[in-house]
Amino acid sequence: MSTAAALRRQIEQDLEGRFPAALTFAPRTIREVASTGIDAADELLDGGLPVGAISEITGPASSGRTTFVMSFVARRTAEGRVCAWVDVHDALDPESATANGVNLRQLLWVRCRDSAQNVANRSRPWTRLDQALSSTDLLLQAGGFAAIVLDLADTLPEHANRIPLATWFRFRQAADRTRCSLLVLGKAAYAQSSAALAVECAPLRVEPAGGTVLRGFTYEIRRGRQRSAEVNVSRMHGVRKPPVSTWSAGAAWEAKKRA
Amino acid sequence: MSTLYACVRAGEFPAQALLRLRPDLQSEPVVVLEGRAPHEFVCAMNTHAFRRGATLGMMRLDAEGIAGLRILGRSAETEATARTVLLEYAARFAPRIEEASEGTACGFVLDIAGTERLFGPPAKLAERLRVELAAAGFRVSIAVSVNYDTARMKAAATRGVSIVPEGAEAVALAKLPISALNLKEEHLDTFAIWGIRTLGELAALPEVELISRLGQQARRWRDAALGELPHMFQPLEPVFTLKEFCAFETPVEQIDSLLFIGARMIDSLVARATDRALSLAQLTAHMKLEGGSVHERVLRPAIPSTDRKFLLKLLQLEIAAHPPQAAVHSFELSAEAGHCSTMQLGLFTPQTPEPSRLDVTLARIKAIVGEDRVGAPMLEDTHRPGSFRVGALAAEGSVCDEPQTQRMVLRRMRPPLPVRVTMRDFQPTAFRDGVSLFEITVAYGPWRTSGCWWSAGEWNLEEWDVLAERSDGLSIACLLVCDQARNQWQLEAVYD
């Protein structure tokens, strides 16, 4: 046994009463993952999005975040599972969902709305947020949903950041218990430490066809936090390869043209 | 073939029918009034009221003079529902049943010959029948005999369970008053003059002399008193209906009070459906309100169910979401029977939401966001952009093996955001959404769509896919639409 190993063992034995295995990395939970349906993203995320955990998909408008989440939902419904979309700003487009292969009959859509007294004052979206959080809570408790998307993409960060941390903890526990992938779609990361994975999306370029038709977009995704990943040795030494990947989404009319 | 009859008799039936679903009133003295004001009189009561001094035929004013007495009105609908329930319970023990109701008592005679191997000796069957009816809210007396009329008269005259051994009918009936034969007043007077007061004394009279004085009918009376009168059994053919009804003496305003009754009704409906290996596929709550209006709600669980708690929760959520607009006079709960659902689970089938639990969850979410804002989206058969409707979520998923490709997803603005667009050479160059100015870097279009020109739902749109940049550097790709009919520009959706 080398001197360093012997020294480490001795220190651990001395501190055992107060800190078990003080100099050993804590074992990480290797979670089951589900494919996103995007090869580049699956490769970047070691197989896909975690099952039974919260994943945060963040990015500005037109960054491909909704397309990314839609692809994941399409994949899950294609496996015969049931998913839910909690839509804070009633922005889901069923036509786009169908174009991406989502089986609409297996997608529960919860459309939040302003209550009667708040319609006049649109600057206070608390009611919509409350509805979304309550609905998400109920769906998580009910169980049986393979994925639940909490769509906060159009919610201002100053509003979404006021969601209590206890709510995210509760969601994390419920998602773990019911083996549901809770996807939080937003402009920024809100679940913080409760999220097992954070993915940042960004627009890269537009693909026009002949200068007259919009043919598609190329997006960039960047992996943020990933709790369940295996420890990367190179990361321990401070040499970290940027976990970035690119992927493309075509226009719906391109699909029809090819067909 | 030997015969054996069991007579089930629920006395004071108007009171029993009203109190069956009201356990809160069962420990109080209650009388039921019949007739039109001011000539209302007591037609039925419970034991507590009898102990307080209430009597049958007592007028309303006299009844109101007894302290603490609860006075209810007679309800024919409640009695009819209770009679159906009583008959349902009796039918658990014998398929051949004849009605033997008299006055305010509800009675049925069951042909229980040959049921020994199913339910044991008659005493055991009678006791079990009594216990089950007690659980359903009925206090009954039961008499078993090989003679129909003996069983009927014995049940009317005694409480609890009476078993009349074969050959001892005359002895069992000997002490009953002669009024048990339902004779006319003139005949009762004649027997009173003769000093005949019991069936035993009537049976002891010589047959020939009796007939010579009162005619052939006297022979039937004497045979009945001896327990030897033959009877042609005429079985009922009841229609199976799942219905419970309760009329309130004062209109009920609180939903909790309504659900208290609703819970008892659901218990009864589930028990009756379960007896026939059925489930409840649909529940209809029918409420008559103060002022004469009617409030009706229909519950359709995803799958037929016999889960009492689940059905009560659904009823609670439905009534809470759609409360009656006035106090409730009467509450009727009817159900449609469905076959019990069976589901084959598998190790490798995907996990899906449990139907009954999903029903409750959806009802709760509907209470939060609105009735029409939860469900599975479905595309309409039209070319109008953004058309859809909300349908029912599929309880079971279907697997699809088609290869998947990613397509640009739109995020719709509902309603579309009106914008002011600056045009140059018939191309949009900038737009303002009321807060910010977006410079359009690239615009693809226009794509023109129109339809339904023959109706009020006409649309005529010009669509542009634009890439725009805000002054702070934010770039968006969006769908601008010019409504040609109204000459108005709108931000319809954002590519995301």
PDB file of N, CA, C and O in Angstrom, chain B residues 355-411:
ATOM      1  N   PRO B 355     -57.154   4.765 -13.483  1.00  0.00           N
ATOM      2  CA  PRO B 355     -58.317   5.511 -13.972  1.00  0.00           C
ATOM      3  C   PRO B 355     -59.132   6.210 -12.889  1.00  0.00           C
ATOM      4  O   PRO B 355     -59.485   7.372 -13.024  1.00  0.00           O
ATOM      5  N   SER B 356     -59.426   5.484 -11.809  1.00  0.00           N
ATOM      6  CA  SER B 356     -60.277   6.093 -10.792  1.00  0.00           C
ATOM      7  C   SER B 356     -59.560   7.256 -10.109  1.00  0.00           C
ATOM      8  O   SER B 356     -60.146   8.304  -9.821  1.00  0.00           O
ATOM      9  N   ARG B 357     -58.259   7.071  -9.860  1.00  0.00           N
ATOM     10  CA  ARG B 357     -57.506   8.144  -9.207  1.00  0.00           C
ATOM     11  C   ARG B 357     -57.356   9.340 -10.149  1.00  0.00           C
ATOM     12  O   ARG B 357     -57.373  10.494  -9.714  1.00  0.00           O
ATOM     13  N   LEU B 358     -57.194   9.041 -11.428  1.00  0.00           N
ATOM     14  CA  LEU B 358     -57.066  10.110 -12.417  1.00  0.00           C
ATOM     15  C   LEU B 358     -58.345  10.934 -12.490  1.00  0.00           C
ATOM     16  O   LEU B 358     -58.299  12.150 -12.648  1.00  0.00           O
ATOM     17  N   ASP B 359     -59.485  10.259 -12.366  1.00  0.00           N
ATOM     18  CA  ASP B 359     -60.771  10.964 -12.375  1.00  0.00           C
ATOM     19  C   ASP B 359     -60.826  12.017 -11.277  1.00  0.00           C
ATOM     20  O   ASP B 359     -61.232  13.160 -11.502  1.00  0.00           O
ATOM     21  N   VAL B 360     -60.441  11.600 -10.086  1.00  0.00           N
ATOM     22  CA  VAL B 360     -60.477  12.527  -8.949  1.00  0.00           C
ATOM     23  C   VAL B 360     -59.477  13.659  -9.176  1.00  0.00           C
ATOM     24  O   VAL B 360     -59.776  14.840  -8.936  1.00  0.00           O
ATOM     25  N   THR B 361     -58.284  13.306  -9.673  1.00  0.00           N
ATOM     26  CA  THR B 361     -57.260  14.325  -9.919  1.00  0.00           C
ATOM     27  C   THR B 361     -57.752  15.328 -10.955  1.00  0.00           C
ATOM     28  O   THR B 361     -57.602  16.539 -10.774  1.00  0.00           O
ATOM     29  N   LEU B 362     -58.342  14.840 -12.034  1.00  0.00           N
ATOM     30  CA  LEU B 362     -58.824  15.748 -13.073  1.00  0.00           C
ATOM     31  C   LEU B 362     -59.950  16.632 -12.544  1.00  0.00           C
ATOM     32  O   LEU B 362     -60.030  17.815 -12.875  1.00  0.00           O
ATOM     33  N   ALA B 363     -60.814  16.047 -11.716  1.00  0.00           N
ATOM     34  CA  ALA B 363     -61.904  16.848 -11.133  1.00  0.00           C
ATOM     35  C   ALA B 363     -61.328  17.957 -10.257  1.00  0.00           C
ATOM     36  O   ALA B 363     -61.821  19.091 -10.263  1.00  0.00           O
ATOM     37  N   ARG B 364     -60.272  17.639  -9.541  1.00  0.00           N
ATOM     38  CA  ARG B 364     -59.649  18.656  -8.682  1.00  0.00           C
ATOM     39  C   ARG B 364     -58.982  19.741  -9.521  1.00  0.00           C
ATOM     40  O   ARG B 364     -59.061  20.930  -9.205  1.00  0.00           O
ATOM     41  N   ILE B 365     -58.312  19.323 -10.582  1.00  0.00           N
ATOM     42  CA  ILE B 365     -57.640  20.313 -11.443  1.00  0.00           C
ATOM     43  C   ILE B 365     -58.680  21.173 -12.159  1.00  0.00           C
ATOM     44  O   ILE B 365     -58.491  22.384 -12.309  1.00  0.00           O
ATOM     45  N   LYS B 366     -59.798  20.554 -12.565  1.00  0.00           N
ATOM     46  CA  LYS B 366     -60.858  21.335 -13.215  1.00  0.00           C
ATOM     47  C   LYS B 366     -61.400  22.400 -12.261  1.00  0.00           C
ATOM     48  O   LYS B 366     -61.775  23.486 -12.691  1.00  0.00           O
ATOM     49  N   ALA B 367     -61.458  22.044 -10.993  1.00  0.00           N
ATOM     50  CA  ALA B 367     -61.928  23.031 -10.010  1.00  0.00           C
ATOM     51  C   ALA B 367     -60.950  24.196  -9.897  1.00  0.00           C
ATOM     52  O   ALA B 367     -61.331  25.308  -9.551  1.00  0.00           O
ATOM     53  N   ILE B 368     -59.676  23.945 -10.230  1.00  0.00           N
ATOM     54  CA  ILE B 368     -58.657  25.002 -10.112  1.00  0.00           C
ATOM     55  C   ILE B 368     -58.619  25.865 -11.380  1.00  0.00           C
ATOM     56  O   ILE B 368     -58.653  27.089 -11.315  1.00  0.00           O
ATOM     57  N   VAL B 369     -58.544  25.216 -12.547  1.00  0.00           N
ATOM     58  CA  VAL B 369     -58.308  25.980 -13.780  1.00  0.00           C
ATOM     59  C   VAL B 369     -59.560  26.165 -14.633  1.00  0.00           C
ATOM     60  O   VAL B 369     -59.565  26.983 -15.548  1.00  0.00           O
ATOM     61  N   GLY B 370     -60.580  25.396 -14.375  1.00  0.00           N
ATOM     62  CA  GLY B 370     -61.799  25.536 -15.179  1.00  0.00           C
ATOM     63  C   GLY B 370     -62.155  24.229 -15.859  1.00  0.00           C
ATOM     64  O   GLY B 370     -61.294  23.417 -16.177  1.00  0.00           O
ATOM     65  N   GLU B 371     -63.460  24.075 -16.097  1.00  0.00           N
ATOM     66  CA  GLU B 371     -63.997  22.813 -16.614  1.00  0.00           C
ATOM     67  C   GLU B 371     -63.430  22.449 -17.983  1.00  0.00           C
ATOM     68  O   GLU B 371     -63.088  21.306 -18.253  1.00  0.00           O
ATOM     69  N   ASP B 372     -63.314  23.466 -18.868  1.00  0.00           N
ATOM     70  CA  ASP B 372     -62.957  23.193 -20.268  1.00  0.00           C
ATOM     71  C   ASP B 372     -61.474  23.335 -20.536  1.00  0.00           C
ATOM     72  O   ASP B 372     -61.049  23.380 -21.680  1.00  0.00           O
ATOM     73  N   ARG B 373     -60.662  23.417 -19.517  1.00  0.00           N
ATOM     74  CA  ARG B 373     -59.240  23.699 -19.730  1.00  0.00           C
ATOM     75  C   ARG B 373     -58.333  22.547 -19.332  1.00  0.00           C
ATOM     76  O   ARG B 373     -57.136  22.722 -19.137  1.00  0.00           O
ATOM     77  N   VAL B 374     -58.903  21.381 -19.206  1.00  0.00           N
ATOM     78  CA  VAL B 374     -58.103  20.196 -18.893  1.00  0.00           C
ATOM     79  C   VAL B 374     -58.525  19.064 -19.821  1.00  0.00           C
ATOM     80  O   VAL B 374     -59.717  18.832 -20.009  1.00  0.00           O
ATOM     81  N   GLY B 375     -57.567  18.379 -20.389  1.00  0.00           N
ATOM     82  CA  GLY B 375     -57.886  17.229 -21.244  1.00  0.00           C
ATOM     83  C   GLY B 375     -56.811  17.026 -22.291  1.00  0.00           C
ATOM     84  O   GLY B 375     -55.762  17.673 -22.261  1.00  0.00           O
ATOM     85  N   ALA B 376     -57.092  16.112 -23.180  1.00  0.00           N
ATOM     86  CA  ALA B 376     -56.139  15.829 -24.254  1.00  0.00           C
ATOM     87  C   ALA B 376     -56.476  16.711 -25.455  1.00  0.00           C
ATOM     88  O   ALA B 376     -57.635  16.767 -25.866  1.00  0.00           O
ATOM     89  N   PRO B 377     -55.480  17.418 -26.024  1.00  0.00           N
ATOM     90  CA  PRO B 377     -55.784  18.264 -27.190  1.00  0.00           C
ATOM     91  C   PRO B 377     -56.096  17.405 -28.407  1.00  0.00           C
ATOM     92  O   PRO B 377     -55.490  16.353 -28.606  1.00  0.00           O
ATOM     93  N   MET B 378     -57.033  17.866 -29.210  1.00  0.00           N
ATOM     94  CA  MET B 378     -57.391  17.151 -30.440  1.00  0.00           C
ATOM     95  C   MET B 378     -57.506  18.165 -31.559  1.00  0.00           C
ATOM     96  O   MET B 378     -58.131  19.217 -31.376  1.00  0.00           O
ATOM     97  N   LEU B 379     -56.939  17.840 -32.704  1.00  0.00           N
ATOM     98  CA  LEU B 379     -56.967  18.773 -33.819  1.00  0.00           C
ATOM     99  C   LEU B 379     -58.321  18.720 -34.503  1.00  0.00           C
ATOM    100  O   LEU B 379     -58.917  17.653 -34.647  1.00  0.00           O
ATOM    101  N   GLU B 380     -58.781  19.894 -34.924  1.00  0.00           N
ATOM    102  CA  GLU B 380     -60.047  19.976 -35.660  1.00  0.00           C
ATOM    103  C   GLU B 380     -59.775  19.683 -37.132  1.00  0.00           C
ATOM    104  O   GLU B 380     -58.662  19.888 -37.622  1.00  0.00           O
ATOM    105  N   ASP B 381     -60.805  19.227 -37.823  1.00  0.00           N
ATOM    106  CA  ASP B 381     -60.668  18.921 -39.245  1.00  0.00           C
ATOM    107  C   ASP B 381     -60.864  20.201 -40.051  1.00  0.00           C
ATOM    108  O   ASP B 381     -61.900  20.409 -40.687  1.00  0.00           O
ATOM    109  N   THR B 382     -59.884  21.084 -39.991  1.00  0.00           N
ATOM    110  CA  THR B 382     -59.967  22.368 -40.684  1.00  0.00           C
ATOM    111  C   THR B 382     -58.553  22.873 -40.981  1.00  0.00           C
ATOM    112  O   THR B 382     -57.592  22.420 -40.349  1.00  0.00           O
ATOM    113  N   HIS B 383     -58.452  23.798 -41.931  1.00  0.00           N
ATOM    114  CA  HIS B 383     -57.148  24.402 -42.226  1.00  0.00           C
ATOM    115  C   HIS B 383     -56.931  25.681 -41.429  1.00  0.00           C
ATOM    116  O   HIS B 383     -55.891  26.311 -41.567  1.00  0.00           O
ATOM    117  N   ARG B 384     -57.887  26.064 -40.620  1.00  0.00           N
ATOM    118  CA  ARG B 384     -57.719  27.295 -39.831  1.00  0.00           C
ATOM    119  C   ARG B 384     -56.560  27.108 -38.852  1.00  0.00           C
ATOM    120  O   ARG B 384     -56.545  26.117 -38.099  1.00  0.00           O
ATOM    121  N   PRO B 385     -55.598  28.016 -38.851  1.00  0.00           N
ATOM    122  CA  PRO B 385     -54.447  27.853 -37.957  1.00  0.00           C
ATOM    123  C   PRO B 385     -54.872  27.878 -36.484  1.00  0.00           C
ATOM    124  O   PRO B 385     -55.730  28.667 -36.103  1.00  0.00           O
ATOM    125  N   GLY B 386     -54.260  27.012 -35.703  1.00  0.00           N
ATOM    126  CA  GLY B 386     -54.485  27.014 -34.257  1.00  0.00           C
ATOM    127  C   GLY B 386     -55.826  26.459 -33.814  1.00  0.00           C
ATOM    128  O   GLY B 386     -56.270  26.743 -32.703  1.00  0.00           O
ATOM    129  N   SER B 387     -56.492  25.665 -34.665  1.00  0.00           N
ATOM    130  CA  SER B 387     -57.795  25.101 -34.269  1.00  0.00           C
ATOM    131  C   SER B 387     -57.595  23.801 -33.500  1.00  0.00           C
ATOM    132  O   SER B 387     -56.828  22.943 -33.938  1.00  0.00           O
ATOM    133  N   PHE B 388     -58.277  23.676 -32.426  1.00  0.00           N
ATOM    134  CA  PHE B 388     -58.201  22.446 -31.634  1.00  0.00           C
ATOM    135  C   PHE B 388     -59.396  22.392 -30.705  1.00  0.00           C
ATOM    136  O   PHE B 388     -60.119  23.379 -30.543  1.00  0.00           O
ATOM    137  N   ARG B 389     -59.591  21.247 -30.115  1.00  0.00           N
ATOM    138  CA  ARG B 389     -60.569  21.103 -29.041  1.00  0.00           C
ATOM    139  C   ARG B 389     -59.953  20.217 -27.975  1.00  0.00           C
ATOM    140  O   ARG B 389     -58.918  19.580 -28.229  1.00  0.00           O
ATOM    141  N   VAL B 390     -60.573  20.182 -26.840  1.00  0.00           N
ATOM    142  CA  VAL B 390     -60.027  19.381 -25.732  1.00  0.00           C
ATOM    143  C   VAL B 390     -60.931  18.168 -25.520  1.00  0.00           C
ATOM    144  O   VAL B 390     -62.140  18.318 -25.364  1.00  0.00           O
ATOM    145  N   GLY B 391     -60.331  16.992 -25.566  1.00  0.00           N
ATOM    146  CA  GLY B 391     -61.096  15.754 -25.405  1.00  0.00           C
ATOM    147  C   GLY B 391     -60.639  14.970 -24.184  1.00  0.00           C
ATOM    148  O   GLY B 391     -59.943  15.503 -23.315  1.00  0.00           O
ATOM    149  N   ALA B 392     -61.050  13.729 -24.163  1.00  0.00           N
ATOM    150  CA  ALA B 392     -60.729  12.873 -23.006  1.00  0.00           C
ATOM    151  C   ALA B 392     -59.342  12.253 -23.173  1.00  0.00           C
ATOM    152  O   ALA B 392     -58.934  11.924 -24.288  1.00  0.00           O
ATOM    153  N   LEU B 393     -58.661  12.121 -22.075  1.00  0.00           N
ATOM    154  CA  LEU B 393     -57.330  11.503 -22.087  1.00  0.00           C
ATOM    155  C   LEU B 393     -57.477   9.994 -22.253  1.00  0.00           C
ATOM    156  O   LEU B 393     -58.363   9.386 -21.642  1.00  0.00           O
ATOM    157  N   ALA B 394     -56.612   9.410 -23.058  1.00  0.00           N
ATOM    158  CA  ALA B 394     -56.659   7.962 -23.261  1.00  0.00           C
ATOM    159  C   ALA B 394     -56.189   7.267 -21.995  1.00  0.00           C
ATOM    160  O   ALA B 394     -55.139   7.609 -21.441  1.00  0.00           O
ATOM    161  N   ALA B 395     -57.001   6.311 -21.526  1.00  0.00           N
ATOM    162  CA  ALA B 395     -56.652   5.604 -20.283  1.00  0.00           C
ATOM    163  C   ALA B 395     -55.462   4.666 -20.499  1.00  0.00           C
ATOM    164  O   ALA B 395     -54.653   4.460 -19.610  1.00  0.00           O
ATOM    165  N   GLU B 396     -55.366   4.139 -21.698  1.00  0.00           N
ATOM    166  CA  GLU B 396     -54.254   3.228 -21.991  1.00  0.00           C
ATOM    167  C   GLU B 396     -53.490   3.752 -23.190  1.00  0.00           C
ATOM    168  O   GLU B 396     -54.073   4.231 -24.159  1.00  0.00           O
ATOM    169  N   GLY B 397     -52.184   3.665 -23.117  1.00  0.00           N
ATOM    170  CA  GLY B 397     -51.349   4.182 -24.186  1.00  0.00           C
ATOM    171  C   GLY B 397     -51.157   3.162 -25.299  1.00  0.00           C
ATOM    172  O   GLY B 397     -51.319   1.969 -25.112  1.00  0.00           O
ATOM    173  N   SER B 398     -50.862   3.674 -26.479  1.00  0.00           N
ATOM    174  CA  SER B 398     -50.552   2.784 -27.594  1.00  0.00           C
ATOM    175  C   SER B 398     -49.127   3.057 -28.054  1.00  0.00           C
ATOM    176  O   SER B 398     -48.678   4.206 -28.101  1.00  0.00           O
ATOM    177  N   VAL B 399     -48.442   1.990 -28.387  1.00  0.00           N
ATOM    178  CA  VAL B 399     -47.025   2.103 -28.757  1.00  0.00           C
ATOM    179  C   VAL B 399     -46.930   2.436 -30.242  1.00  0.00           C
ATOM    180  O   VAL B 399     -47.663   1.903 -31.069  1.00  0.00           O
ATOM    181  N   CYS B 400     -46.014   3.353 -30.565  1.00  0.00           N
ATOM    182  CA  CYS B 400     -45.808   3.761 -31.954  1.00  0.00           C
ATOM    183  C   CYS B 400     -44.332   3.561 -32.298  1.00  0.00           C
ATOM    184  O   CYS B 400     -43.452   4.034 -31.566  1.00  0.00           O
ATOM    185  N   ASP B 401     -44.075   2.855 -33.382  1.00  0.00           N
ATOM    186  CA  ASP B 401     -42.684   2.552 -33.742  1.00  0.00           C
ATOM    187  C   ASP B 401     -42.152   3.430 -34.872  1.00  0.00           C
ATOM    188  O   ASP B 401     -41.061   3.200 -35.378  1.00  0.00           O
ATOM    189  N   GLU B 402     -42.915   4.438 -35.253  1.00  0.00           N
ATOM    190  CA  GLU B 402     -42.469   5.272 -36.377  1.00  0.00           C
ATOM    191  C   GLU B 402     -41.249   6.091 -35.981  1.00  0.00           C
ATOM    192  O   GLU B 402     -41.150   6.564 -34.847  1.00  0.00           O
ATOM    193  N   PRO B 403     -40.298   6.282 -36.928  1.00  0.00           N
ATOM    194  CA  PRO B 403     -39.120   7.097 -36.607  1.00  0.00           C
ATOM    195  C   PRO B 403     -39.516   8.546 -36.341  1.00  0.00           C
ATOM    196  O   PRO B 403     -40.463   9.055 -36.930  1.00  0.00           O
ATOM    197  N   GLN B 404     -38.780   9.160 -35.451  1.00  0.00           N
ATOM    198  CA  GLN B 404     -39.158  10.475 -34.973  1.00  0.00           C
ATOM    199  C   GLN B 404     -38.181  11.534 -35.476  1.00  0.00           C
ATOM    200  O   GLN B 404     -36.967  11.322 -35.456  1.00  0.00           O
ATOM    201  N   THR B 405     -38.701  12.655 -35.927  1.00  0.00           N
ATOM    202  CA  THR B 405     -37.841  13.769 -36.345  1.00  0.00           C
ATOM    203  C   THR B 405     -38.297  15.023 -35.636  1.00  0.00           C
ATOM    204  O   THR B 405     -39.464  15.154 -35.279  1.00  0.00           O
ATOM    205  N   GLN B 406     -37.357  15.931 -35.435  1.00  0.00           N
ATOM    206  CA  GLN B 406     -37.684  17.149 -34.704  1.00  0.00           C
ATOM    207  C   GLN B 406     -38.159  18.235 -35.667  1.00  0.00           C
ATOM    208  O   GLN B 406     -37.540  18.448 -36.717  1.00  0.00           O
ATOM    209  N   ARG B 407     -39.253  18.862 -35.307  1.00  0.00           N
ATOM    210  CA  ARG B 407     -39.804  19.958 -36.088  1.00  0.00           C
ATOM    211  C   ARG B 407     -39.893  21.197 -35.198  1.00  0.00           C
ATOM    212  O   ARG B 407     -40.117  21.068 -33.992  1.00  0.00           O
ATOM    213  N   MET B 408     -39.743  22.353 -35.812  1.00  0.00           N
ATOM    214  CA  MET B 408     -39.791  23.604 -35.046  1.00  0.00           C
ATOM    215  C   MET B 408     -41.144  23.722 -34.348  1.00  0.00           C
ATOM    216  O   MET B 408     -42.182  23.532 -34.979  1.00  0.00           O
ATOM    217  N   VAL B 409     -41.106  24.058 -33.092  1.00  0.00           N
ATOM    218  CA  VAL B 409     -42.342  24.133 -32.305  1.00  0.00           C
ATOM    219  C   VAL B 409     -42.747  25.594 -32.136  1.00  0.00           C
ATOM    220  O   VAL B 409     -41.903  26.460 -31.893  1.00  0.00           O
ATOM    221  N   LEU B 410     -44.011  25.844 -32.302  1.00  0.00           N
ATOM    222  CA  LEU B 410     -44.547  27.195 -32.090  1.00  0.00           C
ATOM    223  C   LEU B 410     -45.080  27.318 -30.671  1.00  0.00           C
ATOM    224  O   LEU B 410     -45.664  26.382 -30.142  1.00  0.00           O
ATOM    225  N   ARG B 411     -44.874  28.462 -30.106  1.00  0.00           N
ATOM    226  CA  ARG B 411     -45.535  28.800 -28.838  1.00  0.00           C
ATOM    227  C   ARG B 411     -46.578  29.868 -29.155  1.00  0.00           C
ATOM    228  O   ARG B 411     -46.224  30.982 -29.535  1.00  0.00           O
TER     229      ARG B 411
END
